[in-house]
Coordinates of C-alpha atoms in Angstrom, one line a residue:
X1 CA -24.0 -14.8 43.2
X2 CA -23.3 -17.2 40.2
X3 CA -22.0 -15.5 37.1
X4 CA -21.8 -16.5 33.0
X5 CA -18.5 -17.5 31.8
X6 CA -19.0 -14.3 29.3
X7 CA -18.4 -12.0 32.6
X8 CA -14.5 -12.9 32.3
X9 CA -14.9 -10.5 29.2
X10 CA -16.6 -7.8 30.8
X11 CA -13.9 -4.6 31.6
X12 CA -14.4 -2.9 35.1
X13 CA -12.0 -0.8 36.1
X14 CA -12.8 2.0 33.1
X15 CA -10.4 4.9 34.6
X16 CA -7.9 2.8 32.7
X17 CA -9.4 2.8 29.3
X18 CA -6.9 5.7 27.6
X19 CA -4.3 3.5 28.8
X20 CA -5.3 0.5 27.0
X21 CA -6.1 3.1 23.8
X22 CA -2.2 3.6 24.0
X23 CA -1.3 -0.1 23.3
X24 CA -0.4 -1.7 20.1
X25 CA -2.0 -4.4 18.9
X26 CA -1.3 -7.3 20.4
X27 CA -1.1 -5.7 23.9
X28 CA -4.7 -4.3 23.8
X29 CA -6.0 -7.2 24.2
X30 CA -3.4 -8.5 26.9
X31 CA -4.3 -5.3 29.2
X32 CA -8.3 -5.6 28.7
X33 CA -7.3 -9.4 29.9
X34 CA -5.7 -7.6 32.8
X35 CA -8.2 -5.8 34.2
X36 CA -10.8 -8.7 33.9
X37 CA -8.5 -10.7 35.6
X38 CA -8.4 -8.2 38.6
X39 CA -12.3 -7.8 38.6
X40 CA -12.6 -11.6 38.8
X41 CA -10.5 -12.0 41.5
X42 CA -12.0 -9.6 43.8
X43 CA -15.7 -10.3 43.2
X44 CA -15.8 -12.8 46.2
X45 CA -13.4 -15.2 43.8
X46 CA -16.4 -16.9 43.4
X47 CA -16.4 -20.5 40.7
X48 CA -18.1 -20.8 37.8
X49 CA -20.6 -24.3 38.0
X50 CA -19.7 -26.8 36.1
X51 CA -23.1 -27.9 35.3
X52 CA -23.9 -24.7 33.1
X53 CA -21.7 -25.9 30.5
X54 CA -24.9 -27.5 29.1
X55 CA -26.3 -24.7 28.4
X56 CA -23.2 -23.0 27.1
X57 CA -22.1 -26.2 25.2
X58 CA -20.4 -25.4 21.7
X59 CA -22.5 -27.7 18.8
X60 CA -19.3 -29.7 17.1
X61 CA -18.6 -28.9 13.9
X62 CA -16.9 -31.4 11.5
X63 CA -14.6 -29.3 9.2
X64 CA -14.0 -26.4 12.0
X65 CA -11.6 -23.4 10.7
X66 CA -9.9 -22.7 13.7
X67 CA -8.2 -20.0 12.9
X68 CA -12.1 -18.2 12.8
X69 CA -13.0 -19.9 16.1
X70 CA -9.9 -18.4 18.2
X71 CA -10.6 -14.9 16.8
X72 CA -14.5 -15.5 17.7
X73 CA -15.1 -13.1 20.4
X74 CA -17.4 -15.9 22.2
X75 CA -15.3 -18.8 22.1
X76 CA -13.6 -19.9 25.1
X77 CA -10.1 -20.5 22.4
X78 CA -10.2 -16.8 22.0
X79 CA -10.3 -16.0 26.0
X80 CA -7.6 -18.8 26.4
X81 CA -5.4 -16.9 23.7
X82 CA -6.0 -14.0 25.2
X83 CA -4.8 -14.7 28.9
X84 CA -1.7 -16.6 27.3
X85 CA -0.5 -13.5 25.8
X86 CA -1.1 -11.6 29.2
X87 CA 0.8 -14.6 31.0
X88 CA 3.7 -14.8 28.1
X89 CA 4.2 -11.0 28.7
X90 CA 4.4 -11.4 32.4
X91 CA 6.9 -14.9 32.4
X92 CA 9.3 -12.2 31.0
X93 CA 8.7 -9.6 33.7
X94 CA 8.8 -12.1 36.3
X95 CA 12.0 -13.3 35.2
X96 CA 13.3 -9.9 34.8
X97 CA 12.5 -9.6 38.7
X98 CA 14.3 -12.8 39.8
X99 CA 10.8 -14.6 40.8
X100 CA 11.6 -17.6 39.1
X101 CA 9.0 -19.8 40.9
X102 CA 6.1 -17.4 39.6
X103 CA 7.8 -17.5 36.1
X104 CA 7.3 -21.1 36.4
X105 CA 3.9 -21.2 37.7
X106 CA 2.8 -19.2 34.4
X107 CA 4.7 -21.0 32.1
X108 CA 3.2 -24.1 33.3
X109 CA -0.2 -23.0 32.8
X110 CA 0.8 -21.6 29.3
X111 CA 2.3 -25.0 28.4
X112 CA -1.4 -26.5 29.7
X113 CA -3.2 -23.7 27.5
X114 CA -0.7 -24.2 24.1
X115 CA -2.2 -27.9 24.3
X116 CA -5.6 -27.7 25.1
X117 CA -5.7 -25.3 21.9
X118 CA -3.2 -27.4 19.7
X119 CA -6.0 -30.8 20.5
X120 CA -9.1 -28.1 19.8
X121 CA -7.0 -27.7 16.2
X122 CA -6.4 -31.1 15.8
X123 CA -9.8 -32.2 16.4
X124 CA -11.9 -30.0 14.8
X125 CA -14.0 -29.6 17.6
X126 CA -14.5 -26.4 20.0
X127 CA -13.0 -26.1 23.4
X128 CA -15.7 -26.3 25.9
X129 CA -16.4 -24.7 29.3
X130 CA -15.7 -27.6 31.1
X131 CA -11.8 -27.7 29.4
X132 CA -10.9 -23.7 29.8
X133 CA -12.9 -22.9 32.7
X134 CA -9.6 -24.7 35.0
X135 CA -6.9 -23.4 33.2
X136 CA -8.7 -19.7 33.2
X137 CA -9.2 -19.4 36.4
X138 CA -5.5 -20.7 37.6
X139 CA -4.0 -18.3 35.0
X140 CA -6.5 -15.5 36.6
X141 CA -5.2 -16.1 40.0
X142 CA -1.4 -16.4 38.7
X143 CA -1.7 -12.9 36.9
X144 CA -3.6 -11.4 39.9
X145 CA -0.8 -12.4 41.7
X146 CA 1.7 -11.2 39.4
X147 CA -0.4 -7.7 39.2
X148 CA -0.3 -7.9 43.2
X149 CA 4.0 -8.5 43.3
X150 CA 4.5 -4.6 42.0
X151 CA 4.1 -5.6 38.3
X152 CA 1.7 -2.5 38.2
X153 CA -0.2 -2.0 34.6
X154 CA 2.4 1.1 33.9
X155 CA 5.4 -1.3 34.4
X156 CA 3.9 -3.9 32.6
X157 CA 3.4 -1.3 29.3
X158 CA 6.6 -0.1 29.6
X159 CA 8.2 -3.4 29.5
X160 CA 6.6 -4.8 26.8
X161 CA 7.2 -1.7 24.1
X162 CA 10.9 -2.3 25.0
X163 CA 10.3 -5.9 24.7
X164 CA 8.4 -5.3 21.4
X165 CA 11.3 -2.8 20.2
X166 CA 13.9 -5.8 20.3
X167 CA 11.8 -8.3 18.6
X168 CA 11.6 -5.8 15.8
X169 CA 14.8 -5.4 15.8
X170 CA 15.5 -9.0 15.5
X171 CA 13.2 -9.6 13.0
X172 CA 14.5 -6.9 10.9
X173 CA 17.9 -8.8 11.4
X174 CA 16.8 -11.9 10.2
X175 CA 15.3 -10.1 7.0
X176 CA 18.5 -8.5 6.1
X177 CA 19.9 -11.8 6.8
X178 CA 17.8 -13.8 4.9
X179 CA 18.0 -11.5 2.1
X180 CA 21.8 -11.7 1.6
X181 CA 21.7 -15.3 1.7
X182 CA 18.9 -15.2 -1.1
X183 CA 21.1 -12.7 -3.2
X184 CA 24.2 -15.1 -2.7
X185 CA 22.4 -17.8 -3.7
X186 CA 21.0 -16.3 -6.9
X187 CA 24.4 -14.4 -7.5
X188 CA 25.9 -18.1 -7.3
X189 CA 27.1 -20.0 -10.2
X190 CA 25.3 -23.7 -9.9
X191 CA 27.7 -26.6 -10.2
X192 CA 25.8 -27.8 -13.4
X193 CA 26.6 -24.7 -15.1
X194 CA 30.3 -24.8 -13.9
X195 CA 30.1 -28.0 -15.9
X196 CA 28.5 -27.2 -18.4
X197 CA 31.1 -24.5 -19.3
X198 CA 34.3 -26.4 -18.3
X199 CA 33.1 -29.5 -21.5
X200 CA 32.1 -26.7 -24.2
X201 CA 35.3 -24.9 -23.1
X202 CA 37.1 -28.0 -24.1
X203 CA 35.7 -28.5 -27.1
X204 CA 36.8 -24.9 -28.3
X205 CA 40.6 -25.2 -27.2
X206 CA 40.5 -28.7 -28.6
X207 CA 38.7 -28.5 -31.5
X208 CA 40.4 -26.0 -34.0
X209 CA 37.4 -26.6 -36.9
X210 CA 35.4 -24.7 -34.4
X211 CA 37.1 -21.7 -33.9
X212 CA 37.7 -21.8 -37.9
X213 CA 33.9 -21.8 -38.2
X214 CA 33.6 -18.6 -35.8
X215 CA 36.1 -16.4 -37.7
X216 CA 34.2 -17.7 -40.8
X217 CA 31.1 -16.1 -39.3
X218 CA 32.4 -13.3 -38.2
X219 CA 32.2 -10.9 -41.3
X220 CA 28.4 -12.4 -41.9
X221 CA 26.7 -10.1 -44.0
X222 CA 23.6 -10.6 -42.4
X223 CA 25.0 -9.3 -39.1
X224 CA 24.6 -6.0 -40.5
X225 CA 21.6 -6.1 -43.0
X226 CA 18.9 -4.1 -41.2
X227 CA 16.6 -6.0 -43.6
X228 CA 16.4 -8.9 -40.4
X229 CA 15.6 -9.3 -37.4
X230 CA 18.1 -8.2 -35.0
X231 CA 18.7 -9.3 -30.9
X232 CA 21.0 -8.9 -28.8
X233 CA 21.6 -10.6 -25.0
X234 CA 24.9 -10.0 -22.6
X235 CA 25.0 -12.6 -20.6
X236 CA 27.9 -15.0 -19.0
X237 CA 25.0 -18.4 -18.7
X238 CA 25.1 -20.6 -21.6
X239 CA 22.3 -22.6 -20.7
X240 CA 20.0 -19.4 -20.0
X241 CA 21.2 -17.6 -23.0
X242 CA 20.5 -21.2 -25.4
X243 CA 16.8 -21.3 -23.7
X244 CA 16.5 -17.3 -24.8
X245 CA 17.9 -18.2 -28.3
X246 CA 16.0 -21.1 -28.4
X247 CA 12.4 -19.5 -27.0
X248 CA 12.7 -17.2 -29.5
X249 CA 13.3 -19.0 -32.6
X250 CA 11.0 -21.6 -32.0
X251 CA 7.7 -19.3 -31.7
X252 CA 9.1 -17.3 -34.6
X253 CA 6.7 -17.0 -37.3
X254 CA 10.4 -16.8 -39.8
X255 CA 13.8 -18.3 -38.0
X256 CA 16.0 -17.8 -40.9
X257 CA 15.3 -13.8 -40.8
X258 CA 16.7 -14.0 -36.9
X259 CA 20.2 -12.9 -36.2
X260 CA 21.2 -13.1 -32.6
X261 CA 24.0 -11.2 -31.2
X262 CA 25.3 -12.3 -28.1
X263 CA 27.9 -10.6 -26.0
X264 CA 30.0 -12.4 -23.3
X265 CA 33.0 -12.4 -20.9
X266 CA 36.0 -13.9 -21.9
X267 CA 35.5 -17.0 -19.2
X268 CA 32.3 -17.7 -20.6
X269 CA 33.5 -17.0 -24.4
X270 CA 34.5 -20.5 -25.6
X271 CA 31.6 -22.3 -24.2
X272 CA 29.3 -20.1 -25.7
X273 CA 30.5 -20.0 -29.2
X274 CA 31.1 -24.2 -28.9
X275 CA 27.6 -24.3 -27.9
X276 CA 26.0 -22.0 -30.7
X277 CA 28.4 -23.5 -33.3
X278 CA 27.5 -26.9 -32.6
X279 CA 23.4 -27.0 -32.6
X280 CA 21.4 -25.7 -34.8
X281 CA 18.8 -23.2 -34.0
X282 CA 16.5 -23.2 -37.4
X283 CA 18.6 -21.9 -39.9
X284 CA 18.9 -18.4 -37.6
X285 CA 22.2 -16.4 -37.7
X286 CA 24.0 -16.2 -33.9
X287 CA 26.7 -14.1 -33.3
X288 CA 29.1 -14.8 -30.2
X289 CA 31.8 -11.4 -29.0
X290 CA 34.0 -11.3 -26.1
X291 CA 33.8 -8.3 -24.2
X292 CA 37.0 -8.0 -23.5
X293 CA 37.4 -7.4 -27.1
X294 CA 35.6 -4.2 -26.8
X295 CA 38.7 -2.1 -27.0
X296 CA 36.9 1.6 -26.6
X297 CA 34.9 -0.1 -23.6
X298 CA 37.8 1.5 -21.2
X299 CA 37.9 4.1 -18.0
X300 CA 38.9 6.9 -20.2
X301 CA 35.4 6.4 -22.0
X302 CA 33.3 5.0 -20.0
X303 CA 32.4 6.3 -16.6
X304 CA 31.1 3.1 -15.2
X305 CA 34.1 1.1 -16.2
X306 CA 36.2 3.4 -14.2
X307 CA 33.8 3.0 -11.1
X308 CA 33.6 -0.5 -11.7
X309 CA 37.2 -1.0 -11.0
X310 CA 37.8 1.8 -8.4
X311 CA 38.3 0.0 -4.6
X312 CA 35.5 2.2 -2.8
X313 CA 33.0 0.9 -4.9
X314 CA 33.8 -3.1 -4.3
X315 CA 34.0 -2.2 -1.1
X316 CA 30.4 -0.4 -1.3
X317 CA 28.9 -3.6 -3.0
X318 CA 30.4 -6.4 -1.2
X319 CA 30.1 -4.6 2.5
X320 CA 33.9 -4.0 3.1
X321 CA 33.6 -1.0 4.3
X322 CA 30.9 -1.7 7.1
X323 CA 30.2 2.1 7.7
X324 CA 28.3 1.9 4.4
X325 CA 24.6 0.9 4.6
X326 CA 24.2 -1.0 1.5
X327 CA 20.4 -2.0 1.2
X328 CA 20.9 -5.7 0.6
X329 CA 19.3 -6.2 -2.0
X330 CA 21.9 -5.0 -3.5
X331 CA 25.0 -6.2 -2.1
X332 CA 24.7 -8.8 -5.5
X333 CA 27.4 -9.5 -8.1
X334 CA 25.2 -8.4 -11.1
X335 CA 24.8 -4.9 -9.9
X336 CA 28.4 -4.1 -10.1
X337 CA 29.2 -6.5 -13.8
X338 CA 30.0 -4.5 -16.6
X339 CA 28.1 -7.1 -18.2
X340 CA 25.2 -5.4 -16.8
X341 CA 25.5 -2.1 -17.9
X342 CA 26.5 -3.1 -21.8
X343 CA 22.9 -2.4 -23.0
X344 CA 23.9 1.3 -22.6
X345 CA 26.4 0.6 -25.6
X346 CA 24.5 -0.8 -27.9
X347 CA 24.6 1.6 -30.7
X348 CA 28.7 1.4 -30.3
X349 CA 28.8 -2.4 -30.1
X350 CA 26.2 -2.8 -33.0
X351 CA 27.2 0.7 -35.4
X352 CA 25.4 -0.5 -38.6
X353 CA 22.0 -1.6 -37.1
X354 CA 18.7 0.9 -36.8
X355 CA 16.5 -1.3 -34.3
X356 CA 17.6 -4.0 -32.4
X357 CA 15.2 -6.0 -29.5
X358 CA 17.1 -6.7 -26.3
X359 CA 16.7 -9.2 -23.9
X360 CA 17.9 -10.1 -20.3
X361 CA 19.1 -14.0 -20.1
X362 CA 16.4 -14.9 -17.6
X363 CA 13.5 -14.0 -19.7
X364 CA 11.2 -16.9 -22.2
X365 CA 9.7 -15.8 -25.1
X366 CA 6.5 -17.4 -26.2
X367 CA 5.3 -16.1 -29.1
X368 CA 6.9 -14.1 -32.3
X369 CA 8.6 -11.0 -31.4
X370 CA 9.4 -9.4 -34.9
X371 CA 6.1 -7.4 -35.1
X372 CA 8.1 -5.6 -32.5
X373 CA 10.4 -4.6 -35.5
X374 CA 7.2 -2.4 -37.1
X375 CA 5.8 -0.8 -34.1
X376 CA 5.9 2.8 -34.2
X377 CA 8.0 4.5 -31.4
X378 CA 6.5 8.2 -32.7
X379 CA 10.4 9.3 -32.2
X380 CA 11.1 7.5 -29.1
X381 CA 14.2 5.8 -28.4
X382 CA 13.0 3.0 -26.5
X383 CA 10.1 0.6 -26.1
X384 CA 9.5 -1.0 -22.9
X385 CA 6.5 -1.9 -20.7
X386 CA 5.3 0.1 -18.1
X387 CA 5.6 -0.9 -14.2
X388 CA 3.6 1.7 -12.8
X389 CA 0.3 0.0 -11.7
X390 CA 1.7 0.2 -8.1
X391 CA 3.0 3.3 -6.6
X392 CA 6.0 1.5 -5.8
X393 CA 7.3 1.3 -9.4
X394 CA 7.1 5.3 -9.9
X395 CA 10.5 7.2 -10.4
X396 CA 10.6 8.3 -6.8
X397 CA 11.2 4.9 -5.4
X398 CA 14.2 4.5 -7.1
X399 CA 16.4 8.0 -7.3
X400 CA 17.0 10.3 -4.9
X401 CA 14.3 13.0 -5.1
X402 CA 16.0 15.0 -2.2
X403 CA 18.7 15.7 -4.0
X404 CA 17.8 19.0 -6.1
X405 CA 20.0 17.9 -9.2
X406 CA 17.5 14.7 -9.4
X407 CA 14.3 16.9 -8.4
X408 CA 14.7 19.9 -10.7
X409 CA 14.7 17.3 -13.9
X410 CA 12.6 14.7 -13.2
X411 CA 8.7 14.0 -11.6
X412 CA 8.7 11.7 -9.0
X413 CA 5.5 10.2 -10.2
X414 CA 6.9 9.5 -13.5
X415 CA 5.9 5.9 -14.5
X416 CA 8.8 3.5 -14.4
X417 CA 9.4 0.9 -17.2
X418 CA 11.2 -2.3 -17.5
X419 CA 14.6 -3.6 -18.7
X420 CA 14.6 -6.9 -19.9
X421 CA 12.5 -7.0 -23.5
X422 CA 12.9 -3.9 -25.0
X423 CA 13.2 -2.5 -28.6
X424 CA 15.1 0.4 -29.2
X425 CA 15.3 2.4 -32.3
X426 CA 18.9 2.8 -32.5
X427 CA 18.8 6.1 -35.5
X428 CA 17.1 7.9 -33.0
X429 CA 19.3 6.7 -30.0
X430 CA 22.7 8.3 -31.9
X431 CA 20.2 11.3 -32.1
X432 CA 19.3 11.9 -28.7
X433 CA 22.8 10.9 -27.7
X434 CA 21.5 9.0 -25.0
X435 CA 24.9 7.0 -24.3
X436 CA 26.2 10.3 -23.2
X437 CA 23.3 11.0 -21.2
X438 CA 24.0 7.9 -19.4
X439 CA 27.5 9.1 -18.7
X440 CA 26.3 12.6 -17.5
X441 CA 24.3 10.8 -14.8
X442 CA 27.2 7.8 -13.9
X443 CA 29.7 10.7 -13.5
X444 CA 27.0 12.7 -11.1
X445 CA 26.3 9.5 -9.4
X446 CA 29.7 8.6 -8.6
X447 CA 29.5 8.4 -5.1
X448 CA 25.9 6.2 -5.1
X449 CA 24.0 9.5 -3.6
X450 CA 21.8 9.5 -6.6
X451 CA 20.7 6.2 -6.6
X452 CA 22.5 3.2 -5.2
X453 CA 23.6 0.2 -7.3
X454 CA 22.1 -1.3 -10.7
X455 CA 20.9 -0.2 -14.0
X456 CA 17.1 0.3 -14.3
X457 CA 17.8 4.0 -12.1
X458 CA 20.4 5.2 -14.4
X459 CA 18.2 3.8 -17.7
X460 CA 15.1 5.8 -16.1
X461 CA 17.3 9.2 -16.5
X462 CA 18.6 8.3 -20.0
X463 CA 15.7 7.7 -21.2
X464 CA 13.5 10.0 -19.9
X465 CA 11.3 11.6 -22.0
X466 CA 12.5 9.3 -24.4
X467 CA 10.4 5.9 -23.7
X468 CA 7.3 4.4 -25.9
X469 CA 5.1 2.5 -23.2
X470 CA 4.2 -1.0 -25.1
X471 CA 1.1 -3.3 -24.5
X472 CA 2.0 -4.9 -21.0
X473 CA 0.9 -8.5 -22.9
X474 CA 4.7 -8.0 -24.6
X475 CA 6.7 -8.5 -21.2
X476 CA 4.9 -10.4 -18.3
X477 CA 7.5 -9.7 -15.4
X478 CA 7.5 -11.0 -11.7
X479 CA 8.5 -15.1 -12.4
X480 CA 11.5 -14.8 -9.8
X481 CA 9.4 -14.2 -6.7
X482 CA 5.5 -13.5 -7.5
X483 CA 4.2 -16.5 -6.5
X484 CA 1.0 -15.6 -7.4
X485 CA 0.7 -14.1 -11.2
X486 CA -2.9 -15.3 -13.1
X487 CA -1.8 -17.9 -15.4
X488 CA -4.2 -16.0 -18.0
X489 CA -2.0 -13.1 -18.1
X490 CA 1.9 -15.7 -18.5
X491 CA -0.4 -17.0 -21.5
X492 CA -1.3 -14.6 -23.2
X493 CA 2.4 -12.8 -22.4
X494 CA 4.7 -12.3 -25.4
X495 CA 7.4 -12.8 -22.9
X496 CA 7.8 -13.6 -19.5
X497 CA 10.4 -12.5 -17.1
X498 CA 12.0 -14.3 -14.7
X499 CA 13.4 -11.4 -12.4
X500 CA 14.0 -11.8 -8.9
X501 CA 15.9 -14.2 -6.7
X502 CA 14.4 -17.1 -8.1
X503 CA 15.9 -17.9 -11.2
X504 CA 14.4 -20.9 -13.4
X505 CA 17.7 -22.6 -13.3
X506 CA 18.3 -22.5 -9.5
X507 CA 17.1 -25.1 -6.9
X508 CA 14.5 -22.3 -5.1
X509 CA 12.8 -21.6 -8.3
X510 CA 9.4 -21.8 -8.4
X511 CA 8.6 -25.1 -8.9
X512 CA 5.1 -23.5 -11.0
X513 CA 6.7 -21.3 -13.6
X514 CA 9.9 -23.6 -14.2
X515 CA 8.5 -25.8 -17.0
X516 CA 7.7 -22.4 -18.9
X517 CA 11.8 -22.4 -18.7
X518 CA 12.7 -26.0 -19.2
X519 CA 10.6 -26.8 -21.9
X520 CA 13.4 -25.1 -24.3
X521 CA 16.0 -27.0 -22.7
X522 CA 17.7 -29.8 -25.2
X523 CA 17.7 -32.6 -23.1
X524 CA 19.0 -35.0 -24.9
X525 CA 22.0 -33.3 -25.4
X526 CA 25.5 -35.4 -23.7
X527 CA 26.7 -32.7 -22.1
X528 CA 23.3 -31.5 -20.4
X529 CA 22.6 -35.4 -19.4
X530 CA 25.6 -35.7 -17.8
X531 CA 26.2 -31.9 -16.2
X532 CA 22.1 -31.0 -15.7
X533 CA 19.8 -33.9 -15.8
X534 CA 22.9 -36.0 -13.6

């Protein structure tokens, strides 16, 4: 009796069927080979003709998708794939059972199969009868005999969830791997930079008009006149913090009524006060502090200083302690930089101003910010664009909701925000005492059971109840690894945010947002020809 080549898809042997219900994915479809493979080989093993591949012939197609035609449930790619994966699964089990020759034999026929389907893709054309039906029916009579050598379907089930258990494993390995190496890279300091800092550090020791021009600055009255427009930025990266500066000024409808205030550690102090002395930025006021100059800034004060500097928690960040399971992306310089967390002192650093816009040093601004400065806040503290369009971005993602001190105060589906372009009304700030909020929940956080490492959790308990949701067109974030934002919404963004791994000045940026970055970069500057462009 002459069969279709469609009866190798045709399952017999239907007291098996809750079995196969029990597989996971891949593996259905390797069992339901399995038992076709059995019915095939005991139905008088009889051959398919060769001559009814005439009447079966695929029709070629000149722009084939393949990846349609090997999930086709009639093409003879799909019922090649198919017993590969069966024969794959049972290589292993073979090998586990010291048959090495039958290992052999099916990885042979695997090898035959991987090509026939790799010059399918390449040509664009179908497999035809003629080209499976020898490599299915050899692979049919090497599975039948692995079936018949005691690799029963409950053995065969059993070893390939354990064998599917360690490639999970080793995939989740390579994530966590992966993404240390990504935060290590981003947490790096590029050579350029290095550069970049070592010249304009120079210049400050060696050039003494400069520093007399900084302390000439320094009692400004329009670093206090709450008539202008007031920013602020704490960062350590010149060049990021110039293309802020520069981002800003340049799409401001009025330059002259900016005053920047920049905040800095003391390695990056001199370059950053040669640079901002030396160009000229419209007419706009920039102010340059060292940190380190902070006197109240101390462990007595502040809680985070103290935690900053207290061994466990290096040892939390950086993995010394390899009992703690530190979620990687976390294990990243920034998290644990008091740099990071000076946006919570902004009413000490900055005691005479009322509203101030901050901004992270990896953000471009594309059009004029100070209509910020008249928004009404209708009491609130701080203004800052909702993230909650995914459940993801909801308070419960990021605190510790089964901790009752977290889950008596706050709703887990509160909507989160985002730090990085904010305006905060700093009269109503001193009001709420929301600095001291901050250190309520650093003190109760102390030992990371609240939330682990960084500063959006603890600025989603200050500021609870305290937070003005803005237009989301004022702060476009995603730039540092969404790969895929609508280029209607970065243009019509007020600023857009480079957060993420993929900073605009690293090599893995992406390649598509960069120019959004490096179009407020001075080129033709020496120092940047020679320590960027070089």
């Amino acid at each position: 009796m002459r069969r279709r080549a469609a009866d190798y898809r045709r399952p017999v042997r239907r007291r098996f069927s809750h079995w196969i219900c029990a597989l996971l994915g891949l593996f259905v479809v390797a069992v339901l080979v399995l038992f076709v493979v059995h019915h095939n080989h005991h139905e008088d093993r009889v051959e398919h003709p060769v001559h009814e591949e005439d009447s079966r012939r695929e029709q070629v197609h000149e722009n084939l998708n393949f990846t349609e035609e090997i999930l086709s449930a009639t093409s003879y790619s799909r019922q090649l794939a198919e017993q590969m994966t069966l024969a794959k699964a049972y290589v292993v089990i073979a090998k586990e059972h010291n048959n090495l020759h039958l290992a052999w034999e099916l990885s042979s026929k695997i090898r035959s199969c991987q090509l026939l389907l790799s010059k399918a893709a390449m040509r664009g054309q179908p497999i035809t009868l003629g080209e499976a039906e020898p490599i299915i029916r050899h692979l049919s009579s090497l599975i039948y005999k692995a079936q018949d050598a005691h690799y029963d379907i409950a053995t065969t089930i059993v070893t390939m969830k354990s064998h599917i258990q360690a490639l999970e494993e080793r995939a989740n390995a390579a994530t966590v791997q992966s993404t240390v190496f990504g935060q290590l890279m981003a947490g790096a300091f590029p050579k350029n930079l290095h550069c970049l800092i070592v010249k304009l550090s120079a210049d400050w020791f060696q050039r003494l008009p400069l520093q007399d021009l900084a302390n000439e600055r320094r009692n400004s009255p329009r670093l206090v006149d709450n008539n202008l427009y007031h920013f602020c930025i704490f960062s350590d990266n010149v060049l990021a913090t110039s293309v802020v500066v520069n981002s800003t000024i340049s799409n401001a409808d009025h330059p002259k009524q900016i005053v920047f205030h920049i905040v800095t550690n003391g390695v990056s102090y001199g370059a950053m006060q040669a640079w901002f002395l030396s160009n000229d930025f419209k007419g706009s006021t920039i102010e340059v502090q060292n940190m380190e100059e902070l006197s109240w800034l101390n462990a007595s004060y502040a809680p985070i200083v103290k935690q900053l500097i207290d061994v466990d928690s290096q040892a939390y960040a950086f993995g010394e302690n390899q009992e703690l399971k530190v979620e990687p992306k976390l294990r990243n310089p920034k998290y644990i930089s008091l740099l990071n967390h000076l946006r919570f002192y902004i009413p000490e650093i900055y005691p005479q101003l009322e509203k101030i816009v901050f901004l992270d040093d990896d953000v471009v601004v594309q059009k004029d910010l100070t209509p910020l400065f008249s928004l009404d806040l209708h009491g609130n503290v701080n203004g800052a664009v909702e993230t909650c369009l995914e459940a993801f971005h909801r308070y419960y993602k990021y605190l510790n909701f089964s901790n009752p001190i977290i889950s008596s105060k706050f709703d887990p589906q509160a909507c989160g925000w985002a730090f990085g372009m904010n305006v905060f009304d700093l009269i109503a700030w001193r009001k709420a005492n929301v600095t001291a909020r901050y250190h309520y929940w650093q003190e109760q956080n102390a030992d990371q059971t609240l939330w682990k490492l960084g500063t959006l959790p603890a600025g989603l308990l200050a500021f609870y109840g305290l937070t003005e949701p803005l237009d989301r067109r004022w702060h476009v974030l995603g730039l540092g690894y969404d790969l895929s934002i609508d280029n209607r919404l970065i243009e019509s963004a007020a600023v857009v945010h480079f957060n993420g791994n993929m900073k605009p000045w690293l090599k893995l940026a992406i390649g598509r947002y960069k120019p959004l970055w490096e179009r407020y970069i001075n080129l033709s500057h020496p120092y940047l020809q020679h320590c960027v462009t070089s």
